Amino acid sequence: TGERSSTCPRFKTEVQMQKISEVMTRDVRSISPEETVRRAAQLMDELNVGSLPVCDGPKLVGMITDRDITIRSTAAGQSPESTRIGDVMSTEVRTCYGTQSVDEVLREMGDSQIRRVPVVDQASHSLVGIVSLGDFATRHAGPTDEALEEISAPSDADRAKAH
């Protein structure tokens, strides 16, 4: 229906009041834009993740995803040993603050069709955590289901069925 309301008013109020700082993952591994694409892929494999925040010191400067590596580097014939992350990373990154409400960030994730959002300090823009649909799923199934539906809708038709 596109409308974001819960059938349980008390639950909705709790979700609206809960802050990102209460659900985010704090111990986040990041990588420097000077590192190689190969190192990013190795770290993604080691951590079993599909994306990494890219930081210049403590400051978030981008994100590198497995898709960035595949589309912007490998498909272009670039060497993973010599291509820098800074050359292929995404620099237009949606971020949020720990003080924002869970409801607000979930809505933004659905609108932007993204599954994870780096959490930055408002003053310094340094990385303080990351929040993903998985963080919400264990706490707020209803709102997370709605956000996941919006995020996944366009790609469902394009995905091949897994056998």
Backbone as a printed PyTorch tensor [residue, N CA C, xyz], in Angstrom:
tensor([[[  0.8160,  -1.2090,   0.0000],
         [  0.0000,   0.0000,   0.0000],
         [  0.8480,   1.2580,   0.0000]],

        [[  2.1400,   1.1320,   0.3320],
         [  3.0060,   2.2960,   0.3300],
         [  2.9290,   3.1090,   1.6090]],

        [[  1.8970,   2.9120,   2.4130],
         [  1.7570,   3.6440,   3.6590],
         [  2.4880,   2.8910,   4.7560]],

        [[  3.2620,   3.5990,   5.5490],
         [  4.0620,   2.9680,   6.5950],
         [  3.3960,   3.1250,   7.9510]],

        [[  2.4930,   2.2420,   8.2590],
         [  1.9090,   2.2790,   9.5850],
         [  1.7680,   0.8580,  10.0860]],

        [[  2.0000,   0.6940,  11.3500],
         [  1.9110,  -0.6150,  11.9690],
         [  0.5000,  -0.8050,  12.5120]],

        [[  0.0880,  -2.0660,  12.5870],
         [ -1.2270,  -2.3420,  13.1470],
         [ -1.2070,  -2.2240,  14.6720]],

        [[ -0.0190,  -2.1710,  15.2470],
         [  0.1060,  -2.0460,  16.6930],
         [  0.6890,  -0.6710,  17.0300]],

        [[ -0.1310,   0.2490,  17.5130],
         [  0.3430,   1.6080,  17.7860],
         [  1.5260,   1.6660,  18.7560]],

        [[  1.5370,   0.8110,  19.7790],
         [  2.6260,   0.8220,  20.7480],
         [  3.9410,   0.4510,  20.0560]],

        [[  3.9060,  -0.5600,  19.1880],
         [  5.0920,  -0.9930,  18.4520],
         [  5.5970,   0.1330,  17.5710]],

        [[  4.7230,   0.7990,  16.8800],
         [  5.0990,   1.8990,  15.9930],
         [  5.7830,   3.0030,  16.7760]],

        [[  5.2550,   3.3410,  17.9280],
         [  5.8350,   4.3910,  18.7500],
         [  7.2360,   4.0020,  19.2180]],

        [[  7.4410,   2.7330,  19.6140],
         [  8.7530,   2.2680,  20.0480],
         [  9.7600,   2.3580,  18.9120]],

        [[  9.3550,   1.9920,  17.7030],
         [ 10.2380,   2.0470,  16.5510],
         [ 10.5910,   3.4920,  16.2320]],

        [[  9.6000,   4.3780,  16.2730],
         [  9.8540,   5.7840,  15.9880],
         [ 10.8080,   6.3860,  17.0080]],

        [[ 10.7450,   5.9370,  18.2460],
         [ 11.5560,   6.5210,  19.3070],
         [ 12.9650,   5.9240,  19.3590]],

        [[ 13.1410,   4.7000,  18.8790],
         [ 14.4490,   4.0650,  18.9600],
         [ 15.4260,   4.7430,  18.0030]],

        [[ 16.6310,   4.9560,  18.4660],
         [ 17.6640,   5.6470,  17.6970],
         [ 18.5870,   4.6430,  17.0090]],

        [[ 19.1790,   5.0760,  15.9160],
         [ 20.1160,   4.2450,  15.1640],
         [ 21.2670,   3.7700,  16.0500]],

        [[ 21.7270,   4.6160,  16.9470],
         [ 22.8350,   4.2440,  17.8310],
         [ 22.5100,   3.0070,  18.6650]],

        [[ 21.2290,   2.7020,  18.8420],
         [ 20.8190,   1.5440,  19.6370],
         [ 20.8370,   0.2430,  18.8420]],

        [[ 20.8450,   0.3180,  17.5070],
         [ 20.7700,  -0.8990,  16.7000],
         [ 21.9650,  -1.0890,  15.7640]],

        [[ 22.7870,  -0.0640,  15.5870],
         [ 23.8840,  -0.1370,  14.6250],
         [ 24.9870,  -1.0810,  15.1000]],

        [[ 25.7650,  -1.5460,  14.1450],
         [ 26.9700,  -2.3110,  14.4270],
         [ 28.1000,  -1.2990,  14.5790]],

        [[ 28.7890,  -1.3630,  15.6990],
         [ 29.8160,  -0.3560,  15.9950],
         [ 31.2090,  -0.7420,  15.5180]],

        [[ 31.5700,  -1.9800,  15.6190],
         [ 32.9240,  -2.4120,  15.2750],
         [ 32.9830,  -2.7270,  13.7770]],

        [[ 33.1620,  -1.6920,  12.9650],
         [ 33.0960,  -1.8340,  11.5130],
         [ 34.5050,  -1.7710,  10.9300]],

        [[ 34.8170,  -2.7280,  10.0850],
         [ 36.0980,  -2.7000,   9.3780],
         [ 35.9510,  -1.8010,   8.1670]],

        [[ 36.9380,  -0.9610,   7.9570],
         [ 36.9510,  -0.0970,   6.7820],
         [ 38.2580,  -0.3220,   6.0390]],

        [[ 38.3810,   0.3190,   4.8880],
         [ 39.5690,   0.1730,   4.0610],
         [ 39.9290,   1.5350,   3.4960]],

        [[ 41.2010,   1.7300,   3.2280],
         [ 41.7000,   2.9990,   2.7050],
         [ 41.4940,   3.0820,   1.1910]],

        [[ 41.2660,   4.2730,   0.6620],
         [ 41.1290,   4.4200,  -0.7930],
         [ 42.4370,   4.1100,  -1.5320]],

        [[ 43.5620,   4.0580,  -0.8070],
         [ 44.8580,   3.7540,  -1.4070],
         [ 45.0920,   2.2530,  -1.5600]],

        [[ 44.3080,   1.4340,  -0.8630],
         [ 44.4480,  -0.0210,  -0.9690],
         [ 44.0220,  -0.4940,  -2.3570]],

        [[ 44.3910,  -1.7190,  -2.6920],
         [ 44.0580,  -2.2700,  -4.0080],
         [ 42.6860,  -2.9370,  -3.9990]],

        [[ 42.1430,  -3.0740,  -5.1860],
         [ 40.8730,  -3.7820,  -5.3720],
         [ 41.0190,  -5.2240,  -4.8830]],

        [[ 42.1660,  -5.8200,  -5.1270],
         [ 42.4060,  -7.1860,  -4.6570],
         [ 42.2790,  -7.2680,  -3.1400]],

        [[ 42.8510,  -6.3070,  -2.4200],
         [ 42.7710,  -6.3130,  -0.9550],
         [ 41.3320,  -6.1440,  -0.4970]],

        [[ 40.5600,  -5.3030,  -1.1790],
         [ 39.1490,  -5.1350,  -0.8290],
         [ 38.4010,  -6.4520,  -0.9990]],

        [[ 38.6480,  -7.1470,  -2.1120],
         [ 37.9800,  -8.4300,  -2.3580],
         [ 38.3780,  -9.4540,  -1.3060]],

        [[ 39.6520,  -9.4770,  -0.9270],
         [ 40.1130, -10.4100,   0.1050],
         [ 39.4370, -10.1230,   1.4420]],

        [[ 39.3410,  -8.8400,   1.7870],
         [ 38.7140,  -8.4580,   3.0540],
         [ 37.2170,  -8.7840,   3.0470]],

        [[ 36.5530,  -8.5510,   1.9170],
         [ 35.1320,  -8.9140,   1.8020],
         [ 34.9510, -10.4130,   2.0000]],

        [[ 35.8440, -11.2110,   1.4030],
         [ 35.7770, -12.6610,   1.5550],
         [ 36.0030, -13.0570,   3.0090]],

        [[ 37.0110, -12.4710,   3.6390],
         [ 37.3380, -12.7720,   5.0330],
         [ 36.1890, -12.4420,   5.9770]],

        [[ 35.5300, -11.3050,   5.7350],
         [ 34.4480, -10.8450,   6.6040],
         [ 33.0720, -11.3440,   6.1650]],

        [[ 33.0110, -11.9740,   4.9990],
         [ 31.7520, -12.4560,   4.4310],
         [ 30.7460, -11.3180,   4.2530]],

        [[ 31.2160, -10.2270,   3.6190],
         [ 30.3750,  -9.0640,   3.3450],
         [ 30.4950,  -8.6900,   1.8730]],

        [[ 29.5590,  -7.9050,   1.3880],
         [ 29.5670,  -7.4700,   0.0000],
         [ 29.9380,  -6.0190,  -0.1830]],

        [[ 30.2400,  -5.3330,   0.9200],
         [ 30.6450,  -3.9310,   0.8130],
         [ 31.4890,  -3.5440,   2.0170]],

        [[ 32.3040,  -2.5170,   1.8000],
         [ 33.1590,  -2.0030,   2.8660],
         [ 33.1430,  -0.4830,   2.8360]],

        [[ 33.0900,   0.1460,   4.0000],
         [ 33.2540,   1.5940,   4.0390],
         [ 34.7070,   1.9340,   3.6760]],

        [[ 34.8880,   3.0070,   2.9420],
         [ 36.2230,   3.4700,   2.5790],
         [ 36.4860,   4.7400,   3.3830]],

        [[ 37.5620,   4.7250,   4.1620],
         [ 37.8710,   5.8530,   5.0410],
         [ 39.2780,   6.3680,   4.8010]],

        [[ 39.3880,   7.6790,   4.7870],
         [ 40.6790,   8.3550,   4.7650],
         [ 40.9140,   8.7830,   6.2030]],

        [[ 41.6990,   8.0010,   6.9330],
         [ 41.7910,   8.1690,   8.3830],
         [ 40.4440,   7.7700,   8.9640]],

        [[ 39.8770,   8.5760,   9.8480],
         [ 38.5630,   8.2400,  10.4000],
         [ 37.3890,   8.7070,   9.5270]],

        [[ 37.6700,   9.5430,   8.5230],
         [ 36.6050,  10.1590,   7.7230],
         [ 36.1310,   9.2370,   6.5900]],

        [[ 34.8230,   9.0340,   6.5290],
         [ 34.2180,   8.2420,   5.4660],
         [ 34.3060,   9.0160,   4.1510]],

        [[ 34.8690,   8.3690,   3.1170],
         [ 34.9860,   9.0190,   1.8110],
         [ 34.2730,   8.2550,   0.7040]],

        [[ 33.7780,   7.0460,   1.0150],
         [ 33.0800,   6.2610,   0.0000],
         [ 32.7470,   4.8760,   0.5010]],

        [[ 32.2320,   4.0720,  -0.4300],
         [ 31.9590,   2.6570,  -0.1690],
         [ 32.4650,   1.8830,  -1.3760]],

        [[ 32.9950,   0.6990,  -1.1300],
         [ 33.3780,  -0.2100,  -2.2100],
         [ 32.5270,  -1.4630,  -2.0690]],

        [[ 31.9010,  -1.8600,  -3.1490],
         [ 31.0430,  -3.0440,  -3.1360],
         [ 31.6010,  -4.0930,  -4.0860]],

        [[ 31.1300,  -5.3160,  -3.9020],
         [ 31.5250,  -6.3660,  -4.8310],
         [ 31.0760,  -6.0030,  -6.2540]],

        [[ 29.9780,  -5.3070,  -6.3580],
         [ 29.5000,  -4.8550,  -7.6680],
         [ 30.4420,  -3.7920,  -8.2670]],

        [[ 30.9330,  -2.8600,  -7.4510],
         [ 31.9090,  -1.8770,  -7.9280],
         [ 33.1330,  -2.5890,  -8.5020]],

        [[ 33.6200,  -3.5920,  -7.7800],
         [ 34.7980,  -4.3370,  -8.2290],
         [ 34.5120,  -5.0330,  -9.5540]],

        [[ 33.3640,  -5.6840,  -9.6500],
         [ 33.0240,  -6.4280, -10.8580],
         [ 32.7750,  -5.5120, -12.0460]],

        [[ 31.9410,  -4.5120, -11.8730],
         [ 31.5230,  -3.6600, -12.9950],
         [ 32.5670,  -2.6070, -13.3470]],

        [[ 33.0870,  -1.9150, -12.3590],
         [ 33.9920,  -0.7890, -12.6460],
         [ 35.4440,  -1.1960, -12.8330]],

        [[ 35.8210,  -2.3620, -12.3490],
         [ 37.2220,  -2.7540, -12.4300],
         [ 37.4200,  -3.9900, -13.3070]],

        [[ 36.8710,  -5.1090, -12.8950],
         [ 37.0870,  -6.3560, -13.6260],
         [ 36.5500,  -6.2800, -15.0500]],

        [[ 35.3300,  -5.8110, -15.2300],
         [ 34.7360,  -5.7280, -16.5710],
         [ 35.5010,  -4.7500, -17.4630]],

        [[ 36.1650,  -3.7810, -16.8540],
         [ 36.9530,  -2.8080, -17.6130],
         [ 38.3660,  -3.3180, -17.8910]],

        [[ 38.6870,  -4.5190, -17.4130],
         [ 39.9880,  -5.1170, -17.6730],
         [ 41.1060,  -4.5940, -16.7970]],

        [[ 40.7640,  -3.9690, -15.6800],
         [ 41.7860,  -3.4280, -14.7880],
         [ 42.3950,  -4.5290, -13.9260]],

        [[ 43.6470,  -4.3630, -13.5970],
         [ 44.3540,  -5.3200, -12.7560],
         [ 43.9640,  -5.1240, -11.2960]],

        [[ 43.5140,  -6.1800, -10.6120],
         [ 43.1400,  -6.0450,  -9.1980],
         [ 44.3400,  -5.7290,  -8.3020]],

        [[ 45.5490,  -6.0660,  -8.7490],
         [ 46.7470,  -5.8080,  -7.9560],
         [ 47.1880,  -4.3490,  -8.0190]],

        [[ 46.8130,  -3.6440,  -9.0900],
         [ 47.2910,  -2.2690,  -9.2230],
         [ 46.1780,  -1.2180,  -9.1970]],

        [[ 44.9300,  -1.6340,  -9.3060],
         [ 43.8190,  -0.6730,  -9.2850],
         [ 43.5220,  -0.2810,  -7.8410]],

        [[ 43.5220,   1.0020,  -7.6000],
         [ 43.2320,   1.5150,  -6.2650],
         [ 41.7230,   1.5580,  -6.0270]],

        [[ 41.3330,   1.3400,  -4.7910],
         [ 39.9220,   1.4100,  -4.4070],
         [ 39.3510,   2.7870,  -4.7190]],

        [[ 40.1390,   3.8230,  -4.4940],
         [ 39.6940,   5.1920,  -4.7590],
         [ 39.2920,   5.4260,  -6.1980]],

        [[ 39.7770,   4.5830,  -7.1200],
         [ 39.4430,   4.7340,  -8.5370],
         [ 38.1250,   4.0780,  -8.9290]],

        [[ 37.6170,   3.1720,  -8.0990],
         [ 36.3990,   2.4370,  -8.4720],
         [ 35.2860,   2.4950,  -7.4250]],

        [[ 35.5570,   3.0800,  -6.2710],
         [ 34.5610,   3.1160,  -5.1860],
         [ 33.4090,   4.0600,  -5.5330]],

        [[ 32.3180,   3.8850,  -4.8350],
         [ 31.1800,   4.7970,  -4.9290],
         [ 31.4340,   5.9490,  -3.9630]],

        [[ 31.3540,   7.1720,  -4.4650],
         [ 31.6130,   8.3300,  -3.6070],
         [ 30.3270,   9.0000,  -3.1410]],

        [[ 29.2340,   8.7610,  -3.8330],
         [ 27.9370,   9.3080,  -3.4230],
         [ 27.3090,   8.2990,  -2.4680]],

        [[ 27.5650,   8.4630,  -1.1890],
         [ 27.1410,   7.4860,  -0.1880],
         [ 26.0890,   8.1050,   0.7190]],

        [[ 24.9670,   7.4130,   0.8530],
         [ 23.9530,   7.8170,   1.8210],
         [ 24.4540,   7.4630,   3.1950]],

        [[ 24.3890,   8.4050,   4.1090],
         [ 24.8040,   8.1550,   5.4850],
         [ 23.6730,   8.5420,   6.4250]],

        [[ 23.8380,   8.1810,   7.6750],
         [ 22.8890,   8.6150,   8.6920],
         [ 23.6620,   8.9140,   9.9580]],

        [[ 22.9670,   9.4370,  10.9460],
         [ 23.5530,   9.7750,  12.2370],
         [ 22.9610,   8.8680,  13.3080]],

        [[ 23.7310,   8.6110,  14.3400],
         [ 23.2620,   7.7770,  15.4400],
         [ 22.0400,   8.3300,  16.1390]],

        [[ 21.8210,   9.6380,  16.0270],
         [ 20.6900,  10.2800,  16.6970],
         [ 19.3910,  10.1840,  15.9080]],

        [[ 19.4630,   9.7370,  14.6470],
         [ 18.2420,   9.6160,  13.8450],
         [ 17.4010,   8.4360,  14.3190]],

        [[ 16.1090,   8.5090,  14.0640],
         [ 15.2170,   7.4220,  14.4770],
         [ 15.3260,   6.2500,  13.5070]],

        [[ 15.0940,   5.0640,  14.0350],
         [ 15.0800,   3.8500,  13.2270],
         [ 14.0460,   3.9930,  12.1080]],

        [[ 12.8810,   4.4890,  12.4310],
         [ 11.8070,   4.6400,  11.4530],
         [ 12.2340,   5.5320,  10.2880]],

        [[ 12.8780,   6.6510,  10.5960],
         [ 13.3190,   7.5920,   9.5620],
         [ 14.3570,   6.9530,   8.6350]],

        [[ 15.3340,   6.2610,   9.1990],
         [ 16.3900,   5.6500,   8.3910],
         [ 15.8350,   4.4890,   7.5670]],

        [[ 14.9480,   3.6870,   8.1500],
         [ 14.3130,   2.6100,   7.3790],
         [ 13.5560,   3.1740,   6.1780]],

        [[ 12.8530,   4.2680,   6.3800],
         [ 12.1030,   4.9060,   5.2920],
         [ 13.0720,   5.3770,   4.2010]],

        [[ 14.1920,   5.9960,   4.5970],
         [ 15.1860,   6.4660,   3.6330],
         [ 15.8250,   5.2990,   2.8830]],

        [[ 16.0660,   4.1880,   3.5800],
         [ 16.6400,   3.0150,   2.9350],
         [ 15.6800,   2.4720,   1.8820]],

        [[ 14.4010,   2.4260,   2.2190],
         [ 13.4010,   1.9650,   1.2580],
         [ 13.2970,   2.8950,   0.0710]],

        [[ 13.2760,   4.1990,   0.3260],
         [ 13.1810,   5.1800,  -0.7570],
         [ 14.3890,   5.1420,  -1.6760]],

        [[ 15.5710,   4.9090,  -1.1070],
         [ 16.8190,   4.9060,  -1.8790],
         [ 17.2060,   3.5200,  -2.3840]],

        [[ 16.4700,   2.5130,  -1.9410],
         [ 16.7150,   1.1180,  -2.3100],
         [ 18.1250,   0.6590,  -1.9490]],

        [[ 18.5040,   0.8980,  -0.6930],
         [ 19.7980,   0.4410,  -0.1940],
         [ 19.6020,  -0.4300,   1.0370]],

        [[ 20.5230,  -1.3520,   1.2410],
         [ 20.4080,  -2.3380,   2.3110],
         [ 21.2580,  -2.0330,   3.5360]],

        [[ 22.2280,  -1.1420,   3.3860],
         [ 23.0700,  -0.7730,   4.5360],
         [ 23.4820,   0.6750,   4.4100]],

        [[ 23.6420,   1.3200,   5.5630],
         [ 23.9600,   2.7430,   5.6010],
         [ 25.0590,   2.9790,   6.6420]],

        [[ 26.1610,   3.6070,   6.2360],
         [ 27.1790,   3.9690,   7.2160],
         [ 26.6260,   5.0220,   8.1850]],

        [[ 27.0140,   4.9060,   9.4370],
         [ 26.6190,   5.8650,  10.4700],
         [ 27.8400,   6.7340,  10.7440]],

        [[ 27.6640,   8.0360,  10.5970],
         [ 28.7840,   8.9610,  10.7750],
         [ 28.5070,   9.9570,  11.8920]],

        [[ 29.5760,  10.4850,  12.4420],
         [ 29.4870,  11.5540,  13.4230],
         [ 29.0720,  12.8280,  12.6950]],

        [[ 28.1060,  13.5550,  13.2400],
         [ 27.5870,  14.7390,  12.5720],
         [ 28.6400,  15.8100,  12.3510]],

        [[ 29.5110,  16.0220,  13.2970],
         [ 30.4830,  17.1070,  13.1970],
         [ 31.6740,  16.7490,  12.3030]],

        [[ 32.2470,  15.5690,  12.5020],
         [ 33.4990,  15.2200,  11.8200],
         [ 33.3180,  14.3560,  10.5760]],

        [[ 32.1350,  13.8160,  10.3830],
         [ 31.8340,  12.8750,   9.2920],
         [ 32.7030,  11.6160,   9.3780]],

        [[ 33.1990,  11.3230,  10.5860],
         [ 33.9640,  10.0930,  10.7540],
         [ 33.0100,   8.9300,  10.9870]],

        [[ 33.4270,   7.7710,  10.5220],
         [ 32.6250,   6.5530,  10.6130],
         [ 32.5330,   6.0890,  12.0590]],

        [[ 31.3000,   5.8820,  12.5400],
         [ 31.1090,   5.3820,  13.9040],
         [ 30.3860,   4.0330,  13.9260]],

        [[ 29.8470,   3.6150,  12.7760],
         [ 29.1450,   2.3400,  12.7110],
         [ 28.5100,   2.1490,  11.3530]],

        [[ 27.7210,   1.0940,  11.2690],
         [ 26.9590,   0.8220,  10.0530],
         [ 25.6540,   0.1780,  10.4870]],

        [[ 24.5980,   0.4590,   9.7660],
         [ 23.3100,  -0.1410,  10.0730],
         [ 22.8040,  -0.8140,   8.8060]],

        [[ 22.2870,  -2.0210,   8.9580],
         [ 21.8090,  -2.7840,   7.8080],
         [ 20.4130,  -3.3200,   8.0830]],

        [[ 19.7870,  -3.8080,   7.0360],
         [ 18.4740,  -4.4250,   7.2250],
         [ 18.5550,  -5.5650,   8.2290]],

        [[ 19.6730,  -6.2670,   8.2570],
         [ 19.8570,  -7.3470,   9.2250],
         [ 19.8020,  -6.8580,  10.6630]],

        [[ 20.3560,  -5.6640,  10.9150],
         [ 20.2950,  -5.0890,  12.2580],
         [ 18.8540,  -4.8240,  12.6710]],

        [[ 18.0420,  -4.3610,  11.7160],
         [ 16.6360,  -4.0700,  12.0020],
         [ 15.8100,  -5.3490,  12.0930]],

        [[ 16.1410,  -6.3370,  11.2680],
         [ 15.3130,  -7.5430,  11.1580],
         [ 15.1670,  -8.2700,  12.4900]],

        [[ 16.2060,  -8.2730,  13.2910],
         [ 16.1350,  -8.9910,  14.5640],
         [ 15.3200,  -8.2390,  15.6010]],

        [[ 15.0210,  -6.9580,  15.3280],
         [ 14.3190,  -6.1390,  16.3130],
         [ 12.9450,  -5.6560,  15.8640]],

        [[ 12.7880,  -5.4260,  14.5670],
         [ 11.5720,  -4.7820,  14.0640],
         [ 11.1010,  -5.4320,  12.7730]],

        [[ 10.5540,  -6.6110,  12.8340],
         [ 10.1890,  -7.3480,  11.6330],
         [  9.2140,  -6.5920,  10.7370]],

        [[  8.1770,  -5.9920,  11.2840],
         [  7.1710,  -5.3000,  10.4690],
         [  7.7480,  -4.1840,   9.6210]],

        [[  8.3730,  -3.1690,  10.2190],
         [  8.9510,  -2.0900,   9.4290],
         [ 10.0680,  -2.5740,   8.5040]],

        [[ 10.8550,  -3.5590,   8.9420],
         [ 11.9370,  -4.0760,   8.1050],
         [ 11.3620,  -4.7760,   6.8840]],

        [[ 10.2870,  -5.5410,   7.0580],
         [  9.6530,  -6.2080,   5.9230],
         [  9.1950,  -5.1910,   4.8840]],

        [[  8.6270,  -4.0850,   5.3380],
         [  8.1700,  -3.0510,   4.4180],
         [  9.3350,  -2.4350,   3.6590]],

        [[ 10.4320,  -2.1360,   4.3710],
         [ 11.6070,  -1.5470,   3.7250],
         [ 12.2240,  -2.5250,   2.7450]],

        [[ 12.3380,  -3.8030,   3.1350],
         [ 12.9080,  -4.8170,   2.2510],
         [ 12.0810,  -4.9650,   0.9780]],

        [[ 10.7720,  -4.9180,   1.1110],
         [  9.8930,  -5.0110,  -0.0500],
         [ 10.1750,  -3.8690,  -1.0270]],

        [[ 10.3220,  -2.6520,  -0.5210],
         [ 10.6010,  -1.5060,  -1.3820],
         [ 11.9850,  -1.5840,  -1.9950]],

        [[ 12.9670,  -2.0050,  -1.2140],
         [ 14.3400,  -2.0860,  -1.6960],
         [ 14.4640,  -3.1450,  -2.7850]],

        [[ 13.7970,  -4.2600,  -2.6130],
         [ 13.9600,  -5.3920,  -3.5140],
         [ 13.0250,  -5.4060,  -4.7080]],

        [[ 11.9680,  -4.6560,  -4.6920],
         [ 10.9340,  -4.7420,  -5.7250],
         [ 11.4580,  -4.6990,  -7.1610]],

        [[ 12.2360,  -3.7230,  -7.5880],
         [ 12.6650,  -3.6730,  -8.9740],
         [ 13.5810,  -4.8210,  -9.3770]],

        [[ 14.4070,  -5.3050,  -8.4620],
         [ 15.3760,  -6.3270,  -8.8260],
         [ 14.7840,  -7.7300,  -8.8300]],

        [[ 13.6100,  -7.9400,  -8.2410],
         [ 13.0170,  -9.2740,  -8.2080],
         [ 12.7970,  -9.8530,  -9.5880]],

        [[ 12.2960,  -9.0530, -10.5100],
         [ 12.0140,  -9.5350, -11.8430],
         [ 13.2870,  -9.8730, -12.6070]],

        [[ 14.3780,  -9.2020, -12.2840],
         [ 15.6430,  -9.4000, -12.9870],
         [ 16.4450, -10.5710, -12.4640]],

        [[ 16.1520, -11.0280, -11.2930],
         [ 16.9280, -12.1030, -10.6900],
         [ 16.5140, -13.4500, -11.2290]],

        [[ 17.4990, -14.2510, -11.5370],
         [ 17.2410, -15.6380, -11.9460],
         [ 16.9230, -16.4390, -10.6950]],

        [[ 16.0340, -17.3690, -10.8190],
         [ 15.6800, -18.2260,  -9.6860],
         [ 16.8470, -19.1490,  -9.3710]],

        [[ 17.2060, -19.2440,  -8.0850],
         [ 18.2820, -20.1360,  -7.6460],
         [ 17.7690, -21.5620,  -7.6560]],

        [[ 18.5890, -22.4440,  -8.1130],
         [ 18.1960, -23.8640,  -8.1600],
         [ 18.9680, -24.6460,  -7.1480]]])
